[in-house]
């Protein structure tokens, strides 16, 4: 039994929906279909979710919302017309979109989420209708009836663990269930969404809930590439990745799948595959708990910019009990998350995301480090990027770092910092952002050119 999730670009037009139908029909184990809202048809287009945000803002500020409603309804209408669906489905969708502008504004912390969720909810109704017209025994199910109960955190819901028992009952359904992604309901019956891109999370939750044999996540690329295609020319798509590797790659710029989507499938031990709606015969990328058989030491290379390093040194730092804690306390008081903390004997660097460090916070950190912690030197280094070289199997190989650093030195790239966690899932290099693309290309070539 498989749970299959389609992203917005796979559902953007009638033409795409025909491919979706073909994919669902081609395998009778595909019993649970989780859908996003219609996405962009081309680069200039607007996602329905973004149109709903605009509609919400206009409604809140008491502006005329007719144009917003018409735009969204027309978006569904063009799909309904092209698929030749009965007009009653469009009437239902139009009424649901218009009804949003009758909801109370005051004391309604779930209003925004209710607007946003309408994108997925109406799309699921439309798709179930289309499947039925094409002879599938399919049914729309609202997350509330499916049992997808979430915490009351608008825009950032989390699944309540108690939901899983109810979700498991969905296994007994003999129909194909079409489930809107991206939201659940709270115990008080309020619509509450996950963070943006959260339909992936719904798919993962349903897969864990029904104890699926596979969670198939369909998008518009042939799986996960070993490097960013905007940086490396035609990188290969990775056949198999472990959850840990995926997390490391996603951390530094790989955004095919929502970060949080891995958790339910991982805990439920459900294998996941990322596939392409436009090329369904391509095997895509499988995400598994453990590699099956022989695997290469490095699976992928990612790079991400906007990192800042707060560097400090103090003579005999290593002998001072509690020094690290005090530094981190300064950051905590300023509500700054830190990402990495490479250390030397007498120096310590804290790497944070650039957006976390406003000029005022930067000044405060420098002043506290100098006054309270009496460091000898402190400096802030901006425009840094990190490069992650990822592969669980590197722990069994000698020379991975040597290969990577040789590639950098051949390109004349200076390594600012280097760090490797004890789990040896990834090696992290910190370099100047100006060198990032060149570095990713050089390291990619060093590991994969001869493959
Ligand atoms: N439609 C939502 C968004 O654009 C959720 C999703 O597509 O996964 O963020």
CSV table of C-alpha atoms and ligand atoms in Angstrom, one decimal:
chain,number,residue,atom,x,y,z
A,1,UNK,CA,0.0,0.0,0.0
A,2,UNK,CA,1.4,3.4,-1.1
A,3,UNK,CA,0.8,7.0,-0.1
A,4,UNK,CA,1.4,9.3,-3.0
A,5,UNK,CA,1.7,13.0,-2.8
A,6,UNK,CA,1.7,15.5,-5.6
A,7,UNK,CA,3.2,19.0,-5.4
A,8,UNK,CA,1.6,22.2,-6.8
A,9,UNK,CA,3.4,22.1,-10.2
A,10,UNK,CA,2.1,18.6,-10.8
A,11,UNK,CA,-1.5,19.9,-10.2
A,12,UNK,CA,-1.3,23.3,-11.9
A,13,UNK,CA,-3.3,22.5,-15.0
A,14,UNK,CA,-5.6,19.9,-16.7
A,15,UNK,CA,-2.6,18.6,-18.6
A,16,UNK,CA,-0.8,17.9,-15.4
A,17,UNK,CA,-3.8,16.3,-13.8
A,18,UNK,CA,-4.0,13.9,-16.7
A,19,UNK,CA,-0.5,12.7,-15.9
A,20,UNK,CA,-1.4,12.4,-12.2
A,21,UNK,CA,-4.4,10.3,-13.1
A,22,UNK,CA,-2.2,8.0,-15.3
A,23,UNK,CA,0.3,7.6,-12.4
A,24,UNK,CA,-2.4,6.7,-9.9
A,25,UNK,CA,-4.2,4.4,-12.3
A,26,UNK,CA,-1.0,2.5,-13.2
A,27,UNK,CA,-0.5,1.0,-9.7
A,28,UNK,CA,-3.4,-0.2,-7.6
A,29,UNK,CA,-1.3,0.0,-4.5
A,30,UNK,CA,-1.5,3.8,-4.7
A,31,UNK,CA,-4.4,4.2,-2.3
A,32,UNK,CA,-3.9,7.5,-0.6
A,33,UNK,CA,-3.4,10.6,-2.7
A,34,UNK,CA,-2.3,13.7,-0.9
A,35,UNK,CA,-2.5,16.9,-2.9
A,36,UNK,CA,-1.1,20.5,-2.8
A,37,UNK,CA,-2.9,23.6,-4.1
A,38,UNK,CA,-2.5,24.3,-7.8
A,39,UNK,CA,1.0,25.7,-8.3
A,40,UNK,CA,2.5,27.8,-11.1
A,41,UNK,CA,1.9,26.9,-14.7
A,42,UNK,CA,4.9,29.0,-15.8
A,43,UNK,CA,7.5,31.2,-14.2
A,44,UNK,CA,5.3,34.3,-14.3
A,45,UNK,CA,2.2,32.5,-12.8
A,46,UNK,CA,1.0,32.9,-9.2
A,47,UNK,CA,0.5,29.9,-6.9
A,48,UNK,CA,-3.1,29.6,-5.6
A,49,UNK,CA,-1.7,29.7,-2.0
A,50,UNK,CA,-0.1,33.1,-2.8
A,51,UNK,CA,-3.3,34.4,-4.3
A,52,UNK,CA,-5.1,33.3,-1.1
A,53,UNK,CA,-2.6,35.3,1.0
A,54,UNK,CA,-3.4,38.4,-1.1
A,55,UNK,CA,-7.1,37.7,-0.8
A,56,UNK,CA,-6.7,37.4,3.0
A,57,UNK,CA,-4.8,40.7,3.3
A,58,UNK,CA,-7.5,42.5,1.3
A,59,UNK,CA,-10.3,41.0,3.4
A,60,UNK,CA,-8.5,42.0,6.6
A,61,UNK,CA,-8.0,45.5,5.6
A,62,UNK,CA,-11.6,45.8,4.5
A,63,UNK,CA,-10.8,46.2,0.8
A,64,UNK,CA,-12.9,45.0,-2.1
A,65,UNK,CA,-12.1,41.3,-2.5
A,66,UNK,CA,-14.2,40.5,-5.7
A,67,UNK,CA,-11.1,40.5,-8.0
A,68,UNK,CA,-9.2,38.2,-5.6
A,69,UNK,CA,-12.2,35.7,-5.4
A,70,UNK,CA,-12.6,35.8,-9.2
A,71,UNK,CA,-9.0,35.1,-9.9
A,72,UNK,CA,-8.9,32.1,-7.6
A,73,UNK,CA,-12.2,30.7,-8.8
A,74,UNK,CA,-11.2,31.1,-12.4
A,75,UNK,CA,-8.0,29.3,-11.7
A,76,UNK,CA,-10.1,26.2,-10.7
A,77,UNK,CA,-12.6,26.9,-13.5
A,78,UNK,CA,-10.0,26.6,-16.2
A,79,UNK,CA,-9.1,23.1,-14.8
A,80,UNK,CA,-12.7,22.1,-14.4
A,81,UNK,CA,-13.6,23.2,-17.9
A,82,UNK,CA,-10.6,21.5,-19.6
A,83,UNK,CA,-11.3,18.3,-17.8
A,84,UNK,CA,-14.9,18.4,-18.7
A,85,UNK,CA,-16.1,18.1,-15.1
A,86,UNK,CA,-19.6,18.7,-14.0
A,87,UNK,CA,-20.4,22.3,-13.1
A,88,UNK,CA,-21.6,21.4,-9.6
A,89,UNK,CA,-18.0,20.9,-8.5
A,90,UNK,CA,-17.1,24.5,-9.6
A,91,UNK,CA,-20.2,25.8,-7.8
A,92,UNK,CA,-19.0,24.1,-4.6
A,93,UNK,CA,-15.5,25.5,-5.0
A,94,UNK,CA,-16.7,29.0,-5.8
A,95,UNK,CA,-19.0,29.0,-2.7
A,96,UNK,CA,-16.1,27.8,-0.5
A,97,UNK,CA,-13.8,30.6,-1.8
A,98,UNK,CA,-16.5,33.3,-1.3
A,99,UNK,CA,-17.4,32.0,2.1
A,100,UNK,CA,-13.9,32.8,3.4
A,101,UNK,CA,-14.9,36.5,3.3
A,102,UNK,CA,-17.7,35.9,5.8
A,103,UNK,CA,-15.5,34.5,8.5
A,104,UNK,CA,-15.0,36.7,11.7
A,105,UNK,CA,-11.8,38.8,11.6
A,106,UNK,CA,-11.6,39.7,15.3
A,107,UNK,CA,-10.4,37.1,17.8
A,108,UNK,CA,-9.8,34.6,15.1
A,109,UNK,CA,-6.2,33.5,15.2
A,110,UNK,CA,-6.8,30.8,12.6
A,111,UNK,CA,-8.3,33.0,9.9
A,112,UNK,CA,-5.0,33.2,7.9
A,113,UNK,CA,-4.6,29.4,8.1
A,114,UNK,CA,-8.2,28.9,7.0
A,115,UNK,CA,-7.7,31.1,3.9
A,116,UNK,CA,-4.5,29.3,3.0
A,117,UNK,CA,-5.8,25.8,3.5
A,118,UNK,CA,-8.6,26.5,1.0
A,119,UNK,CA,-6.1,26.0,-1.8
A,120,UNK,CA,-5.5,22.4,-1.0
A,121,UNK,CA,-9.0,21.6,0.3
A,122,UNK,CA,-10.7,22.7,-2.9
A,123,UNK,CA,-8.1,21.1,-5.1
A,124,UNK,CA,-8.6,17.7,-3.3
A,125,UNK,CA,-12.4,18.0,-4.0
A,126,UNK,CA,-11.7,18.7,-7.6
A,127,UNK,CA,-9.3,15.9,-8.0
A,128,UNK,CA,-11.5,13.3,-6.3
A,129,UNK,CA,-14.3,14.4,-8.7
A,130,UNK,CA,-12.0,14.0,-11.7
A,131,UNK,CA,-10.8,10.6,-10.6
A,132,UNK,CA,-14.4,9.4,-10.2
A,133,UNK,CA,-15.3,10.7,-13.6
A,134,UNK,CA,-12.4,8.7,-15.0
A,135,UNK,CA,-13.7,5.5,-13.4
A,136,UNK,CA,-11.7,5.3,-10.2
A,137,UNK,CA,-13.4,4.5,-6.9
A,138,UNK,CA,-12.1,7.7,-5.3
A,139,UNK,CA,-13.3,9.9,-2.5
A,140,UNK,CA,-12.3,13.2,-1.0
A,141,UNK,CA,-11.7,13.2,2.8
A,142,UNK,CA,-11.2,16.2,5.0
A,143,UNK,CA,-8.2,16.0,7.5
A,144,UNK,CA,-10.7,16.2,10.3
A,145,UNK,CA,-12.5,13.1,9.2
A,146,UNK,CA,-9.2,11.4,8.4
A,147,UNK,CA,-8.1,12.1,12.0
A,148,UNK,CA,-5.3,14.5,11.3
A,149,UNK,CA,-5.4,16.5,14.6
A,150,UNK,CA,-2.7,19.1,15.2
A,151,UNK,CA,-1.5,21.5,17.8
A,152,UNK,CA,-2.9,25.0,18.0
A,153,UNK,CA,0.1,26.7,16.5
A,154,UNK,CA,-1.1,28.8,13.5
A,155,UNK,CA,1.2,28.5,10.5
A,156,UNK,CA,3.3,26.0,12.3
A,157,UNK,CA,1.1,23.1,13.4
A,158,UNK,CA,2.5,19.8,14.6
A,159,UNK,CA,0.8,16.5,14.5
A,160,UNK,CA,-0.6,15.2,17.8
A,161,UNK,CA,0.8,11.7,18.4
A,162,UNK,CA,-2.7,10.5,19.4
A,163,UNK,CA,-3.7,11.1,15.8
A,164,UNK,CA,-1.9,8.1,14.5
A,165,UNK,CA,-4.3,5.5,15.9
A,166,UNK,CA,-7.3,7.1,14.1
A,167,UNK,CA,-5.2,7.5,10.9
A,168,UNK,CA,-4.5,3.8,10.9
A,169,UNK,CA,-8.2,3.1,10.5
A,170,UNK,CA,-7.9,4.7,7.0
A,171,UNK,CA,-6.3,1.4,6.0
A,172,UNK,CA,-9.7,-0.2,6.0
A,173,UNK,CA,-11.1,2.0,3.3
A,174,UNK,CA,-11.6,0.2,0.0
A,175,UNK,CA,-11.6,3.5,-1.9
A,176,UNK,CA,-8.7,5.7,-3.1
A,177,UNK,CA,-8.7,8.6,-0.6
A,178,UNK,CA,-7.8,12.0,-1.8
A,179,UNK,CA,-6.6,14.1,1.1
A,180,UNK,CA,-5.7,17.8,1.0
A,181,UNK,CA,-2.2,18.5,2.2
A,182,UNK,CA,-0.8,21.3,4.3
A,183,UNK,CA,-3.3,21.4,7.2
A,184,UNK,CA,-5.0,19.6,10.0
A,185,UNK,CA,-7.6,20.6,12.6
A,186,UNK,CA,-7.0,21.4,16.2
A,187,UNK,CA,-8.9,19.7,19.0
A,188,UNK,CA,-11.1,22.9,19.0
A,189,UNK,CA,-12.0,22.2,15.3
A,190,UNK,CA,-9.9,25.1,13.9
A,191,UNK,CA,-8.0,24.8,10.6
A,192,UNK,CA,-4.3,25.0,11.3
A,193,UNK,CA,-1.6,24.8,8.7
A,194,UNK,CA,1.9,23.4,8.8
A,195,UNK,CA,4.6,25.8,7.6
A,196,UNK,CA,4.8,26.7,3.9
A,197,UNK,CA,5.3,23.8,1.6
A,198,UNK,CA,3.8,21.6,4.3
A,199,UNK,CA,1.8,19.2,2.0
A,200,UNK,CA,4.9,17.1,2.1
A,201,UNK,CA,4.4,16.8,5.9
A,202,UNK,CA,0.8,15.6,5.4
A,203,UNK,CA,2.0,12.9,3.0
A,204,UNK,CA,4.6,11.7,5.5
A,205,UNK,CA,2.1,11.7,8.4
A,206,UNK,CA,-0.5,9.7,6.4
A,207,UNK,CA,2.2,7.3,5.3
A,208,UNK,CA,3.3,6.7,8.9
A,209,UNK,CA,-0.4,6.6,10.0
A,210,UNK,CA,-1.5,3.9,7.6
A,211,UNK,CA,1.8,2.1,7.9
A,212,UNK,CA,2.4,2.4,4.1
A,213,UNK,CA,5.0,0.3,2.4
A,214,UNK,CA,6.1,3.4,0.5
A,215,UNK,CA,5.6,7.1,0.5
A,216,UNK,CA,5.9,8.5,-3.0
A,217,UNK,CA,6.5,12.2,-3.3
A,218,UNK,CA,5.9,13.4,-6.8
A,219,UNK,CA,7.4,16.7,-7.9
A,220,UNK,CA,8.8,18.2,-11.1
A,221,UNK,CA,12.4,16.9,-11.0
A,222,UNK,CA,14.0,13.4,-11.4
A,223,UNK,CA,14.6,13.1,-7.6
A,224,UNK,CA,17.4,14.7,-5.7
A,225,UNK,CA,20.5,15.8,-7.6
A,226,UNK,CA,24.0,15.2,-6.3
A,227,UNK,CA,24.6,19.0,-6.6
A,228,UNK,CA,22.5,22.0,-7.4
A,229,UNK,CA,21.6,22.0,-11.1
A,230,UNK,CA,22.0,25.8,-11.1
A,231,UNK,CA,25.6,25.4,-10.1
A,232,UNK,CA,26.8,22.1,-11.6
A,233,UNK,CA,25.9,21.4,-15.3
A,234,UNK,CA,23.5,18.4,-15.4
A,235,UNK,CA,24.3,16.7,-12.1
A,236,UNK,CA,23.1,13.1,-11.8
A,237,UNK,CA,20.1,12.3,-9.6
A,238,UNK,CA,20.9,10.3,-6.5
A,239,UNK,CA,19.5,6.7,-6.5
A,240,UNK,CA,19.5,6.2,-2.8
A,241,UNK,CA,19.9,8.5,0.2
A,242,UNK,CA,19.5,7.8,3.9
A,243,UNK,CA,17.4,10.0,6.0
A,244,UNK,CA,20.5,11.4,7.7
A,245,UNK,CA,22.1,12.2,4.4
A,246,UNK,CA,19.0,13.9,3.2
A,247,UNK,CA,18.8,16.0,6.4
A,248,UNK,CA,22.5,17.1,5.9
A,249,UNK,CA,21.9,18.0,2.2
A,250,UNK,CA,18.6,19.8,3.0
A,251,UNK,CA,20.3,21.8,5.7
A,252,UNK,CA,22.6,23.5,3.2
A,253,UNK,CA,20.3,24.4,0.4
A,254,UNK,CA,18.6,21.3,-1.0
A,255,UNK,CA,15.0,22.1,-0.9
A,256,UNK,CA,13.2,19.4,-2.8
A,257,UNK,CA,11.4,18.2,0.3
A,258,UNK,CA,10.1,20.1,3.3
A,259,UNK,CA,12.5,19.5,6.3
A,260,UNK,CA,9.9,18.4,8.7
A,261,UNK,CA,8.4,16.0,6.2
A,262,UNK,CA,11.1,13.5,6.9
A,263,UNK,CA,10.3,13.0,10.6
A,264,UNK,CA,7.0,11.0,10.5
A,265,UNK,CA,8.2,8.7,7.7
A,266,UNK,CA,11.5,8.3,9.4
A,267,UNK,CA,10.0,7.4,12.8
A,268,UNK,CA,7.4,5.1,11.1
A,269,UNK,CA,10.3,3.5,9.1
A,270,UNK,CA,8.5,4.1,5.9
A,271,UNK,CA,10.8,4.3,2.8
A,272,UNK,CA,10.2,7.4,0.7
A,273,UNK,CA,10.8,8.0,-2.9
A,274,UNK,CA,11.0,11.3,-4.7
A,275,UNK,CA,9.8,11.1,-8.3
A,276,UNK,CA,8.9,13.2,-11.3
A,277,UNK,CA,5.3,13.6,-12.5
A,278,UNK,CA,6.6,14.6,-15.9
A,279,UNK,CA,8.9,11.6,-16.1
A,280,UNK,CA,7.3,8.9,-14.0
A,281,UNK,CA,9.4,6.0,-15.4
A,282,UNK,CA,12.6,7.5,-13.9
A,283,UNK,CA,13.3,5.7,-10.7
A,284,UNK,CA,13.9,9.0,-8.8
A,285,UNK,CA,15.6,9.1,-5.4
A,286,UNK,CA,14.8,6.6,-2.6
A,287,UNK,CA,15.2,7.8,0.9
A,288,UNK,CA,15.8,4.9,3.3
A,289,UNK,CA,16.9,4.2,6.8
A,290,UNK,CA,20.0,2.2,5.7
A,291,UNK,CA,21.8,1.9,2.4
A,292,UNK,CA,21.0,-1.3,0.6
A,293,UNK,CA,24.3,-2.9,-0.3
A,294,UNK,CA,27.4,-1.1,-1.6
A,295,UNK,CA,27.2,2.6,-1.7
A,296,UNK,CA,29.6,5.3,-2.7
A,297,UNK,CA,31.4,7.3,0.1
A,298,UNK,CA,29.9,10.6,-1.0
A,299,UNK,CA,26.3,11.0,-2.2
A,300,UNK,CA,26.0,14.7,-2.7
A,301,UNK,CA,27.5,18.2,-2.3
A,302,UNK,CA,25.5,21.2,-1.2
A,303,UNK,CA,26.4,24.8,-0.6
A,304,UNK,CA,24.6,27.6,1.2
A,305,UNK,CA,25.5,31.3,1.8
A,306,UNK,CA,24.7,34.0,4.3
A,307,UNK,CA,26.7,32.7,7.1
A,308,UNK,CA,28.6,34.9,9.6
A,309,UNK,CA,31.3,33.8,11.9
A,310,UNK,CA,31.8,35.5,15.3
A,311,UNK,CA,35.5,34.9,16.1
A,312,UNK,CA,37.0,35.4,19.5
A,313,UNK,CA,40.3,34.5,21.1
A,314,UNK,CA,41.5,34.7,24.7
A,315,UNK,CA,44.7,33.6,26.1
A,316,UNK,CA,44.3,30.3,28.1
A,317,UNK,CA,40.7,30.0,27.0
A,318,UNK,CA,40.8,26.2,27.4
A,319,UNK,CA,41.5,26.5,31.1
A,320,UNK,CA,38.5,28.7,31.8
A,321,UNK,CA,35.6,26.6,33.1
A,322,UNK,CA,32.3,27.8,31.7
A,323,UNK,CA,33.6,30.0,29.0
A,324,UNK,CA,31.6,28.4,26.2
A,325,UNK,CA,28.4,28.5,28.2
A,326,UNK,CA,28.8,32.2,28.9
A,327,UNK,CA,29.3,32.9,25.2
A,328,UNK,CA,26.2,30.9,24.3
A,329,UNK,CA,24.3,32.6,27.0
A,330,UNK,CA,25.0,35.9,25.4
A,331,UNK,CA,23.5,34.6,22.1
A,332,UNK,CA,20.6,33.0,23.9
A,333,UNK,CA,19.7,36.3,25.6
A,334,UNK,CA,19.6,37.9,22.2
A,335,UNK,CA,17.5,35.1,20.8
A,336,UNK,CA,20.1,34.0,18.3
A,337,UNK,CA,20.4,30.4,17.1
A,338,UNK,CA,23.9,29.2,16.4
A,339,UNK,CA,24.7,26.7,13.7
A,340,UNK,CA,28.3,25.5,14.3
A,341,UNK,CA,31.0,26.1,16.8
A,342,UNK,CA,34.5,25.2,15.7
A,343,UNK,CA,37.2,25.7,18.4
A,344,UNK,CA,40.9,26.0,18.9
A,345,UNK,CA,42.9,26.0,22.2
A,346,UNK,CA,42.5,29.7,22.7
A,347,UNK,CA,39.9,30.6,20.2
A,348,UNK,CA,36.4,29.9,19.4
A,349,UNK,CA,34.1,30.7,16.5
A,350,UNK,CA,30.4,30.7,16.4
A,351,UNK,CA,28.8,30.5,13.1
A,352,UNK,CA,25.3,31.9,12.7
A,353,UNK,CA,23.0,32.6,9.8
A,354,UNK,CA,23.5,36.2,8.6
A,355,UNK,CA,19.8,37.1,9.0
A,356,UNK,CA,20.0,36.3,12.7
A,357,UNK,CA,22.6,38.9,13.3
A,358,UNK,CA,21.2,42.5,13.1
A,359,UNK,CA,23.7,45.4,13.5
A,360,UNK,CA,22.3,46.1,17.0
A,361,UNK,CA,22.8,42.5,18.1
A,362,UNK,CA,26.2,42.4,16.6
A,363,UNK,CA,27.3,45.5,18.6
A,364,UNK,CA,25.8,44.0,21.7
A,365,UNK,CA,27.7,40.7,21.3
A,366,UNK,CA,31.0,42.5,20.7
A,367,UNK,CA,30.5,44.7,23.7
A,368,UNK,CA,29.6,41.8,26.0
A,369,UNK,CA,32.4,39.6,24.9
A,370,UNK,CA,34.9,42.4,25.5
A,371,UNK,CA,33.5,43.7,28.8
A,372,UNK,CA,32.1,40.6,30.5
A,373,UNK,CA,34.2,37.8,29.1
A,374,UNK,CA,37.3,39.9,28.6
A,375,UNK,CA,38.3,38.3,25.3
A,376,UNK,CA,41.6,39.5,23.8
A,377,UNK,CA,40.2,39.8,20.3
A,378,UNK,CA,36.8,39.6,18.7
A,379,UNK,CA,35.9,40.0,15.0
A,380,UNK,CA,32.9,39.4,12.8
A,381,UNK,CA,33.4,37.7,9.5
A,382,UNK,CA,30.6,38.1,7.0
A,383,UNK,CA,29.9,36.7,3.5
A,384,UNK,CA,30.7,33.1,4.3
A,385,UNK,CA,29.3,30.0,2.8
A,386,UNK,CA,29.2,26.5,3.9
A,387,UNK,CA,29.8,23.5,1.7
A,388,UNK,CA,28.5,20.1,2.9
A,389,UNK,CA,30.1,16.9,1.5
A,390,UNK,CA,27.6,14.2,2.5
A,391,UNK,CA,27.7,10.5,2.6
A,392,UNK,CA,27.2,8.0,5.5
A,393,UNK,CA,29.6,5.6,4.0
A,394,UNK,CA,32.5,8.0,4.2
A,395,UNK,CA,33.3,6.6,7.6
A,396,UNK,CA,34.5,3.4,5.9
A,397,UNK,CA,36.7,5.3,3.4
A,398,UNK,CA,40.0,7.0,3.8
A,399,UNK,CA,40.8,10.1,1.8
A,400,UNK,CA,37.4,11.7,1.4
A,401,UNK,CA,38.7,15.0,3.0
A,402,UNK,CA,41.9,14.7,1.1
A,403,UNK,CA,40.1,14.4,-2.3
A,404,UNK,CA,37.9,17.4,-1.4
A,405,UNK,CA,40.7,19.7,-0.1
A,406,UNK,CA,42.9,18.8,-3.1
A,407,UNK,CA,40.0,19.9,-5.4
A,408,UNK,CA,39.8,23.2,-3.5
A,409,UNK,CA,43.5,23.9,-3.5
A,410,UNK,CA,43.7,23.2,-7.2
A,411,UNK,CA,41.2,26.0,-7.7
A,412,UNK,CA,43.1,28.3,-5.3
A,413,UNK,CA,40.2,28.4,-2.8
A,414,UNK,CA,41.0,29.2,0.8
A,415,UNK,CA,39.4,27.0,3.5
A,416,UNK,CA,38.3,29.2,6.4
A,417,UNK,CA,37.1,26.5,8.6
A,418,UNK,CA,36.5,22.7,8.5
A,419,UNK,CA,34.3,20.6,10.7
A,420,UNK,CA,33.1,17.0,10.9
A,421,UNK,CA,30.6,15.6,13.3
A,422,UNK,CA,31.4,12.4,15.1
A,423,UNK,CA,28.8,10.5,13.2
A,424,UNK,CA,30.8,11.2,10.0
A,425,UNK,CA,27.7,11.7,7.9
A,426,UNK,CA,29.1,15.0,6.5
A,427,UNK,CA,32.2,17.1,6.3
A,428,UNK,CA,31.6,20.8,6.4
A,429,UNK,CA,33.8,23.4,4.9
A,430,UNK,CA,33.5,27.1,5.5
A,431,UNK,CA,34.7,29.3,2.6
A,432,UNK,CA,34.2,32.8,1.3
A,433,UNK,CA,30.8,33.1,-0.5
A,434,UNK,CA,32.6,34.5,-3.6
A,435,UNK,CA,34.2,31.0,-4.0
A,436,UNK,CA,31.1,28.9,-3.3
A,437,UNK,CA,30.0,28.0,-6.8
A,438,UNK,CA,33.5,27.3,-7.9
A,439,UNK,CA,34.1,25.1,-4.8
A,440,UNK,CA,30.9,23.0,-5.3
A,441,UNK,CA,31.8,22.4,-9.0
A,442,UNK,CA,35.4,21.4,-8.1
A,443,UNK,CA,34.3,19.0,-5.4
A,444,UNK,CA,31.5,17.5,-7.6
A,445,UNK,CA,34.0,16.9,-10.3
A,446,UNK,CA,36.5,15.4,-7.9
A,447,UNK,CA,34.0,12.8,-6.7
A,448,UNK,CA,31.7,12.2,-9.7
A,449,UNK,CA,33.3,13.1,-12.9
A,450,UNK,CA,34.4,9.6,-13.7
A,451,UNK,CA,31.1,8.0,-12.7
B,1,LIG,N1,0.4,25.2,-0.9
B,1,LIG,C1,1.2,25.3,0.2
B,1,LIG,C2,2.3,26.3,-0.1
B,1,LIG,O1,2.4,26.8,-1.2
B,1,LIG,C3,1.7,24.0,0.8
B,1,LIG,C4,2.3,23.1,-0.3
B,1,LIG,O2,2.2,23.3,-1.5
B,1,LIG,O3,3.0,22.1,0.1
B,1,LIG,O4,3.2,26.5,0.8
